[in-house]
Short mmCIF file of C-alpha atoms in Angstrom, two decimals:
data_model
loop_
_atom_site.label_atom_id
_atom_site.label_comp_id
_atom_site.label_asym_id
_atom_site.label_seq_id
_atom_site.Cartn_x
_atom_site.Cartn_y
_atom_site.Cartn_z
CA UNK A 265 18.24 4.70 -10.07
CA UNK A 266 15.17 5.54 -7.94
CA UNK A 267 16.33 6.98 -4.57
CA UNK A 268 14.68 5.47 -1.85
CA UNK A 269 15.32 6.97 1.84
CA UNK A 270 13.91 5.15 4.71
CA UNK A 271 13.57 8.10 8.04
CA UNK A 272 14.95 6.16 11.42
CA UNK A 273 12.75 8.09 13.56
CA UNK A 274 12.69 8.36 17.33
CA UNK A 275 10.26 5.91 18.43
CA UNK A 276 9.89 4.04 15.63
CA UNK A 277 9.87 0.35 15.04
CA UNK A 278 12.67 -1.47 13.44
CA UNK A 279 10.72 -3.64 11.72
CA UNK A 280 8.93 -1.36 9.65
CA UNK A 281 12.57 0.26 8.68
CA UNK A 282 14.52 -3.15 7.78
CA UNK A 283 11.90 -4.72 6.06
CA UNK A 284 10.66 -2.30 3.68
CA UNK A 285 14.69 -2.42 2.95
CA UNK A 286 15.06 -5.81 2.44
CA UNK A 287 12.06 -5.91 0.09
CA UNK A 288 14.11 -3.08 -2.15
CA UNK A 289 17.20 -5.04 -1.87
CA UNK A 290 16.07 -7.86 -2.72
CA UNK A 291 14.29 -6.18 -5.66
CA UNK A 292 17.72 -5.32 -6.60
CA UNK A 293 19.19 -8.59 -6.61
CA UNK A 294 16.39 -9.94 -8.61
CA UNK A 295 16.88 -7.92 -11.49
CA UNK A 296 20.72 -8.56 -11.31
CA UNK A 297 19.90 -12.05 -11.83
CA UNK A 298 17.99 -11.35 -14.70
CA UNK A 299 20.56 -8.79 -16.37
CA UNK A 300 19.20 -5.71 -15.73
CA UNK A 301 20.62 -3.20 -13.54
CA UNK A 302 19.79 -2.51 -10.01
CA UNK A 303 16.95 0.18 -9.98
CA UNK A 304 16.60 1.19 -6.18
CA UNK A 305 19.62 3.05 -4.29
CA UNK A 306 18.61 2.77 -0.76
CA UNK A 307 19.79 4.93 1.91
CA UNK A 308 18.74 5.27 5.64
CA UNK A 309 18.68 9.01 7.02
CA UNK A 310 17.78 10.71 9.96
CA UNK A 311 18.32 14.04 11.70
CA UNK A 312 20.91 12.85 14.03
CA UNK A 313 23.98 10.34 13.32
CA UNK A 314 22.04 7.89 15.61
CA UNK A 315 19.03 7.37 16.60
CA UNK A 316 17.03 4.40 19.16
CA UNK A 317 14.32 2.54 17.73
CA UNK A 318 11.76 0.29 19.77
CA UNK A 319 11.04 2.66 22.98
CA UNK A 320 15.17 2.37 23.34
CA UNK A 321 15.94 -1.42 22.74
CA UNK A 322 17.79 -0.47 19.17
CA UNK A 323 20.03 2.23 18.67
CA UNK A 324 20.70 2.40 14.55
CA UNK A 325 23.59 4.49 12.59
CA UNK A 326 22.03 6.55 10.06
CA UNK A 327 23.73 6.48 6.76
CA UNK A 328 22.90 10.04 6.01
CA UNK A 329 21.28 13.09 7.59
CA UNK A 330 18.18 14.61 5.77
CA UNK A 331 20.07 17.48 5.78
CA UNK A 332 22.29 16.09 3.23
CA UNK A 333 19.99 15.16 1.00
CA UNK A 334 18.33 17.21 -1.30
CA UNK A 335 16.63 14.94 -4.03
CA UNK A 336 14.85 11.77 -3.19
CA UNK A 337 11.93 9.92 -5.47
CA UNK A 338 10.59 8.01 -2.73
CA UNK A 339 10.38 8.38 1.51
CA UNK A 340 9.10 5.62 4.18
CA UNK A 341 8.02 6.98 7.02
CA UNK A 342 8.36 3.64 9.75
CA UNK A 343 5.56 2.92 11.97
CA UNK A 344 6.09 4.56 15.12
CA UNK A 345 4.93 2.96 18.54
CA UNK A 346 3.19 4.08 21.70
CA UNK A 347 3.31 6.85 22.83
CA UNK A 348 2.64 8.18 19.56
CA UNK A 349 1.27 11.40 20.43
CA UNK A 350 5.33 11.42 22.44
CA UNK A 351 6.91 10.25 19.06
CA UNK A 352 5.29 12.82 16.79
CA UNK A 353 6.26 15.53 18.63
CA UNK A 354 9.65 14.49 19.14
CA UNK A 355 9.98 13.77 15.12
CA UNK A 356 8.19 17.58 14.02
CA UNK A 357 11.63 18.92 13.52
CA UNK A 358 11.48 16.45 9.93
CA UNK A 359 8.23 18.07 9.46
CA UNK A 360 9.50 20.79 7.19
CA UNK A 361 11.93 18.58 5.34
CA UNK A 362 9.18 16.16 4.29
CA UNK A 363 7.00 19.01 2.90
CA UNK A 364 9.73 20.66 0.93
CA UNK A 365 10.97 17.12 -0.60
CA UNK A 366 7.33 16.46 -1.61
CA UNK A 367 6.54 19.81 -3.63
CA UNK A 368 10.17 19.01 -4.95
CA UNK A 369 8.53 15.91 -6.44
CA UNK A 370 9.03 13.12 -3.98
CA UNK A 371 6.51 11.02 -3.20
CA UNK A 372 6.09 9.85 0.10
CA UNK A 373 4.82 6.84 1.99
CA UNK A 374 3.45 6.23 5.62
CA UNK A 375 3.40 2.64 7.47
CA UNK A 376 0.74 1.35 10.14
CA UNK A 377 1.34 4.57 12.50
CA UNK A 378 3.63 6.46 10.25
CA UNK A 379 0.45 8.00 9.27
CA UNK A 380 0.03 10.23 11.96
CA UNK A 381 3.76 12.28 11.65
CA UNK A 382 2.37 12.14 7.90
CA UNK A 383 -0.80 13.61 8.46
CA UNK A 384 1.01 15.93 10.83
CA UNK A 385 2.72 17.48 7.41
CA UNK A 386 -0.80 18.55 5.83
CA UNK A 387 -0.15 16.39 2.99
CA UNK A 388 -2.86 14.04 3.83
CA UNK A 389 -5.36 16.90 3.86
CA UNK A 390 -8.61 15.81 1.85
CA UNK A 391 -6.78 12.31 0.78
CA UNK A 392 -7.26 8.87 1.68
CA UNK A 393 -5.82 7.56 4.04
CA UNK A 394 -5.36 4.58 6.14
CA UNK A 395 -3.47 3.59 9.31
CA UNK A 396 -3.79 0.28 12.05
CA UNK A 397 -7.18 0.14 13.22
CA UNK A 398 -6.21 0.29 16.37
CA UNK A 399 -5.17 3.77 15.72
CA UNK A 400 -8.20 4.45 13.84
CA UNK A 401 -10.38 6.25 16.11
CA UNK A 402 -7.82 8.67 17.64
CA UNK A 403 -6.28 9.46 14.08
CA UNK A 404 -9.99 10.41 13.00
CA UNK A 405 -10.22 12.75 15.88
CA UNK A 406 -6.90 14.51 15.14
CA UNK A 407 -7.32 14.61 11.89
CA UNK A 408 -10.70 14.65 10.50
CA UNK A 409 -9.81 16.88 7.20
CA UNK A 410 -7.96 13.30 6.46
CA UNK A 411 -10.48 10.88 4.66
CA UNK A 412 -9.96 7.85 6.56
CA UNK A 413 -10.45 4.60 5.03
CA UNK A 414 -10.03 2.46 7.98
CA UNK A 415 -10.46 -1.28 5.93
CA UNK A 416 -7.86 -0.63 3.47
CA UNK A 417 -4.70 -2.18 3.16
CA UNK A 418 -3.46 1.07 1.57
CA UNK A 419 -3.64 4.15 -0.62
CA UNK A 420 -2.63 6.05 -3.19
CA UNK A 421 -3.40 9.58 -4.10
CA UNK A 422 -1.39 12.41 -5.22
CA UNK A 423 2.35 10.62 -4.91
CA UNK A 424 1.31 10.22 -1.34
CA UNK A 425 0.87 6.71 0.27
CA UNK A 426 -0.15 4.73 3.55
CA UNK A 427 -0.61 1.23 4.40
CA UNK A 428 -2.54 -0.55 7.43
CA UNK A 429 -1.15 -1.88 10.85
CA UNK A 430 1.23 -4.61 11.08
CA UNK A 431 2.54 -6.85 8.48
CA UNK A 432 0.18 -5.57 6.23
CA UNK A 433 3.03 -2.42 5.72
CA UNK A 434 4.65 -5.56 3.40
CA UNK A 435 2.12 -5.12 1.21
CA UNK A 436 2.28 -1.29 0.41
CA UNK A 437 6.16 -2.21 -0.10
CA UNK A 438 5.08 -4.71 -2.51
CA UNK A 439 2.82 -2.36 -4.29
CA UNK A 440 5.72 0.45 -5.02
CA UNK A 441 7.46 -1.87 -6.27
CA UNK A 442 5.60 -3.20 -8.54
CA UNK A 443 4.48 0.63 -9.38
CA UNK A 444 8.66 1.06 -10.08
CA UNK A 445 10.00 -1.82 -10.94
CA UNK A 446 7.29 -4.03 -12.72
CA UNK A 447 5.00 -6.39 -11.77
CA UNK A 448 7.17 -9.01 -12.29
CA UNK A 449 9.68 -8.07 -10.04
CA UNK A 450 6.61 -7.82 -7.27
CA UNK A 451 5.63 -11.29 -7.45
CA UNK A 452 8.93 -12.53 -6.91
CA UNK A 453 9.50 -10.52 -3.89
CA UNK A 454 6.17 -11.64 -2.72
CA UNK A 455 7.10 -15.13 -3.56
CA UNK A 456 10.48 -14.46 -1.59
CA UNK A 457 9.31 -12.90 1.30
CA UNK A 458 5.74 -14.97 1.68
CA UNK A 459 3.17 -11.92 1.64
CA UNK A 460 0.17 -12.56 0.04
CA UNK A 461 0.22 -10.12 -3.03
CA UNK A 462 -3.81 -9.80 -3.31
CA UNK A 463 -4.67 -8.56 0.04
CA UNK A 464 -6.94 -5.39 -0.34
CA UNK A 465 -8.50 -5.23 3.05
CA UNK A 466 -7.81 -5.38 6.61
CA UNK A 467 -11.08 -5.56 7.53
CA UNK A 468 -11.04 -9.39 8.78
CA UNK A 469 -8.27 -8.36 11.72
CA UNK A 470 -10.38 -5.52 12.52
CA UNK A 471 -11.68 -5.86 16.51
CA UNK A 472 -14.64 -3.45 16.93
CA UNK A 473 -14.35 -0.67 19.26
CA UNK A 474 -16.05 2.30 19.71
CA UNK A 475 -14.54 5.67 19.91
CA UNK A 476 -15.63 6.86 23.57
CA UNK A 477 -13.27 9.82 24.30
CA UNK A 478 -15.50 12.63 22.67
CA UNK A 479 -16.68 14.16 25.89
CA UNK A 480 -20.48 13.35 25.26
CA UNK A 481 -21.82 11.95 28.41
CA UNK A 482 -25.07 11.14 26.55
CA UNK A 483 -24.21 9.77 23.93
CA UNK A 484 -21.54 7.34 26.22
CA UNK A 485 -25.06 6.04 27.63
CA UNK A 486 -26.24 5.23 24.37
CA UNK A 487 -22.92 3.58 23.56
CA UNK A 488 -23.53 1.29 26.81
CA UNK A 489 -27.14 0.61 26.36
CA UNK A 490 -26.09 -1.00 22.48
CA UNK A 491 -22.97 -2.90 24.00
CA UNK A 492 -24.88 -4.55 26.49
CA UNK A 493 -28.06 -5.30 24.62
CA UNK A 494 -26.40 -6.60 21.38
CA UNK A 495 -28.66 -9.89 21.65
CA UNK A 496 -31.99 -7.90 20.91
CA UNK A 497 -33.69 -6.22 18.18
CA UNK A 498 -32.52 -1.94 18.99
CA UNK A 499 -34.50 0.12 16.29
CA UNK A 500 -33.19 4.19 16.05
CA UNK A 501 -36.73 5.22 17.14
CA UNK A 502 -36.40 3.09 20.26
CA UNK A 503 -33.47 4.67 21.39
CA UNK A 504 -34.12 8.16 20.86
CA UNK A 505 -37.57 7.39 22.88
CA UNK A 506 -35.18 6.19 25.51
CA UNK A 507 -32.86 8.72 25.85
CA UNK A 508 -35.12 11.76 24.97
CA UNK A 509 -33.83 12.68 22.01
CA UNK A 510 -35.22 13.85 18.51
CA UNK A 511 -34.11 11.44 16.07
CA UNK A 512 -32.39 14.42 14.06
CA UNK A 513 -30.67 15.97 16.88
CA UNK A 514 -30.11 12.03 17.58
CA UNK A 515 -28.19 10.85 14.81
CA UNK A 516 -26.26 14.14 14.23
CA UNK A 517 -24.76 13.57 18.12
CA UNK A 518 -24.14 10.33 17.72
CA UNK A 519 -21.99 10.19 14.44
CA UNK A 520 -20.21 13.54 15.70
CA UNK A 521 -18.75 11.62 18.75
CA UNK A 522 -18.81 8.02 17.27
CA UNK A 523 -17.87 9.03 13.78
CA UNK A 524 -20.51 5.93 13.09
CA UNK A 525 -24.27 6.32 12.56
CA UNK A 526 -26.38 4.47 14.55
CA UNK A 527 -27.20 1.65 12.44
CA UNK A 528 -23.80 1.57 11.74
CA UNK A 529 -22.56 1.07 15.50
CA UNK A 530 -25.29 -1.21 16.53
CA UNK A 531 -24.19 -3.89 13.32
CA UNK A 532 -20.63 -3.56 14.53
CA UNK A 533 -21.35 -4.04 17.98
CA UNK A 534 -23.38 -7.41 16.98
CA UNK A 535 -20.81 -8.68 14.57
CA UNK A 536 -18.00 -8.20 16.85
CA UNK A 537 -20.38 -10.28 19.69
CA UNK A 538 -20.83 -12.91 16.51
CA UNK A 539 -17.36 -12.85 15.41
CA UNK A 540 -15.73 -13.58 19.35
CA UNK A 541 -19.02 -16.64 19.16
CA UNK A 542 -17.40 -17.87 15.93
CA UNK A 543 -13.82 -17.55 17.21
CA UNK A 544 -14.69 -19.90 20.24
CA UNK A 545 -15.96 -22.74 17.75
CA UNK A 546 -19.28 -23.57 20.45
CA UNK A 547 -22.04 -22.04 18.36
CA UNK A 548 -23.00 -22.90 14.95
CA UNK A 549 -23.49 -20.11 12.35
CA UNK A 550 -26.88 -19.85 12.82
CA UNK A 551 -26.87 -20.06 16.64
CA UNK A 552 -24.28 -16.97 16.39
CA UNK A 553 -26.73 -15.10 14.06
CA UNK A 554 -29.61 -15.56 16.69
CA UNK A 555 -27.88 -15.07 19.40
CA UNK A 556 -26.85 -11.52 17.95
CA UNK A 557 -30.08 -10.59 17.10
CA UNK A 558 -30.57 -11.47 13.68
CA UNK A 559 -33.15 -13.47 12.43
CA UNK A 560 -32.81 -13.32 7.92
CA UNK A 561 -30.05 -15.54 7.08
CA UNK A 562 -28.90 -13.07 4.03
CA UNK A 563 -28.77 -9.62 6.30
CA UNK A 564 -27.03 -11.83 8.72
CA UNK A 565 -24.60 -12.67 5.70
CA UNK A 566 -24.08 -9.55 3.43
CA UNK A 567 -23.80 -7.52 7.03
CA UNK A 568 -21.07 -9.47 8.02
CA UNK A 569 -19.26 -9.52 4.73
CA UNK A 570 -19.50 -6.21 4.74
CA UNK A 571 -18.12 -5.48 7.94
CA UNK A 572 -15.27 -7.93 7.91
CA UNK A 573 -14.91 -9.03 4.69
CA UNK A 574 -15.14 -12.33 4.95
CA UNK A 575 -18.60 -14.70 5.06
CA UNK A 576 -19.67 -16.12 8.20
CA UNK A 577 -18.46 -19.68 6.95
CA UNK A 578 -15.19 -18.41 5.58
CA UNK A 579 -14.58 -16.14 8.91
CA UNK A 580 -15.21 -19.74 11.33
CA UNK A 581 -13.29 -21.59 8.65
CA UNK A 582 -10.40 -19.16 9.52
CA UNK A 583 -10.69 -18.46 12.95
CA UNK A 584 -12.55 -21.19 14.60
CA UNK A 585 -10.60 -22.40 18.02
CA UNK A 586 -10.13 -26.32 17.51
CA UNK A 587 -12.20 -27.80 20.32
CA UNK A 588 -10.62 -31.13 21.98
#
C-alpha cells in the first residue's frame, strides 16, 4: 500500500483536498473490480484535530495529526487561497515536518498555490516548478532560486511535484497515478472523472500581465508606453532612444523588474490585445494581426503559438463569442 496523506491546511481550498482523494479512491475501486488489491491508503492529516478551509466556510476533521505519522510515500499540499502570503505563514509550523518526511523518502506534491508553502520548504530550490499564472509573477519574486515554468501543467524533479492553477491540479493527480498505479488505471480515472489526460500546457488560459511591483519607476514608463502602443511597430533601439537608456543597461533593467526581455513583453502585450480581438468574434484573423502590429502572416502565427499554445484559428475556434 502506498500511503498517501493529503495536509488540510488553514486557508486552503476544499476542492483541491477532496478531489485529489476521490481520484485515489476511485483508483482503488478500480483495481478491486479488476482483482487486484487496493494500492493507495489515504489519510487526511493536519496539525490540529480541525481545521477551516475556504477563508472559514468549511471546517474539516482531520483523520490524523502529522505528528502521528512518521512514514508517508506521497504528500498533497492543497491549493491555498488569498491571502496567501496570510496562509503561508499561518501553515510554517508544517514546514519542518514536510522537510524531514522528504529526506525520509517521501515525495511530495504542490497544487495551483500549494506551491508557494512548498517553495517555502527549500525543496523547490533550483527545480522546476509551476504554480497558477495568476500567481506567477509574485511567486517569481519570492522565489527566484525556483525555476519557474509558468506554461506547464506540471513537474517532476527529484520526488518533488507541482501542478498549474485550477482544475488543471486533476491532471498532476492523474499523472501520480499513473506513475503508481499504471497507466491503465489513469485512463480510467480520467475517463471517470472527465479530465483530459493529454493536457501539457496551460498556456491557452494564460491572461498576460506584467509584473509591475519591482519598484522601478523607469522601467513602469516603459511598461506603459508598450501597453498603450501595442498597435505599432516598437523596435528595442526606439525605446531606449526614448527613455535615455543604453540598450545594455536597457535590457538588463527591464528583465530584472519584468522577469521578461523586451521583445518578450512587447509580443505578449500584442497577443494578449489579439487574443481579447479574437475572443470578441468582430475581427477576422488577419484584421487582429494588423491591428496588433504585425504585418508577416507566419511571425503572426508561430508568435502566437508560442505564446499560447494554440494557432490563431484554433484559439478563435475555441474562444470566439457567438455573435447574434
Amino acid at each position: 500500500m502506498k500511503k498517501v496523506v493529503i495536509l488540510l491546511l488553514k486557508g486552503a481550498n476544499l476542492s483541491s483536498i477532496e478531489n485529489p482523494r476521490q481520484g485515489f479512491e476511485e483508483a482503488n475501486q478500480y483495481l478491486i473490480a479488476k482483482g487486484r488489491p487496493p494500492l493507495f491508503q489515504v489519510q487526511l492529516a493536519a496539525a490540529a484535530p480541525k481545521v477551516q478551509l475556504n477563508n472559514g466556510l468549511y471546517e474539516v476533521q482531520a483523520q490524523r495529526l502529522v505528528s502521528e505519522i512518521s512514514h508517508a510515500d506521497l504528500i498533497l499540499v492543497p491549493a491555498l487561497q488569498d491571502p496567501v502570503a496570510q496562509y503561508v505563514q499561518e501553515n510554517r509550523g508544517i514546514i519542518p515536518w514536510l522537510v524531514e518526511q522528504y529526506k525520509a523518502g517521501a515525495e511530495i506534491a504542490s497544487l495551483c498555490m500549494g506551491a508557494f508553502l512548498l517553495a517555502g520548504t527549500g525543496l523547490l530550490n533550483n527545480k522546476r516548478c509551476v504554480t497558477h499564472w495568476k500567481a506567477s509573477n509574485d511567486f517569481a519574486k519570492l522565489f527566484p532560486e525556483v525555476h519557474l515554468v509558468a506554461d506547464r501543467i506540471l513537474t517532476d524533479e527529484g520526488g518533488v511535484y507541482t501542478s498549474s492553477g485550477g482544475f488543471s491540479a486533476s491532471n498532476l493527480v492523474l499523472y501520480l497515478i499513473e506513475k503508481y498505479a499504471g497507466r491503465e488505471v489513469s485512463v480510467y480515472c480520467s475517463k471517470y472523472f472527465q479530465i483530459d489526460i493529454q493536457r501539457s500546457s496551460q498556456s491557452p488560459f494564460i491572461i498576460f500581465s506584467g509584473m509591475r511591483d519591482h519598484g522601478d519607476d523607469a522601467i513602469r514608463e516603459v511598461q506603459d508606453y508598450i501597453e498603450q502602443n501595442f498597435e505599432e511597430r516598437i523596435p528595442v533601439d526606439v525605446l531606449c532612444e526614448r527613455f535615455a537608456m543604453g540598450r545594455r543597461t536597457f535590457e538588463r533593467r527591464f528583465k530584472k523588474a519584468t522577469t521578461n526581455t523586451v521583445v518578450e513583453y512587447i509580443q505578449k502585450v500584442k497577443i494578449e490585445a489579439a487574443k481579447k480581438l479574437l475572443e470578441q468574434g468582430r475581427k477576422t484573423i488577419q484584421e487582429a494581426m494588423y491591428h496588433v502590429g504585425y504585418n508577416d502572416v507566419k511571425a503572426f502565427r508561430d508568435v502566437f503559438k508560442r505564446i499560447t499554445g494554440m494557432t490563431p484559428v484554433d484559439y478563435k475556434v475555441r474562444y470566439e463569442k457567438i455573435l447574434v
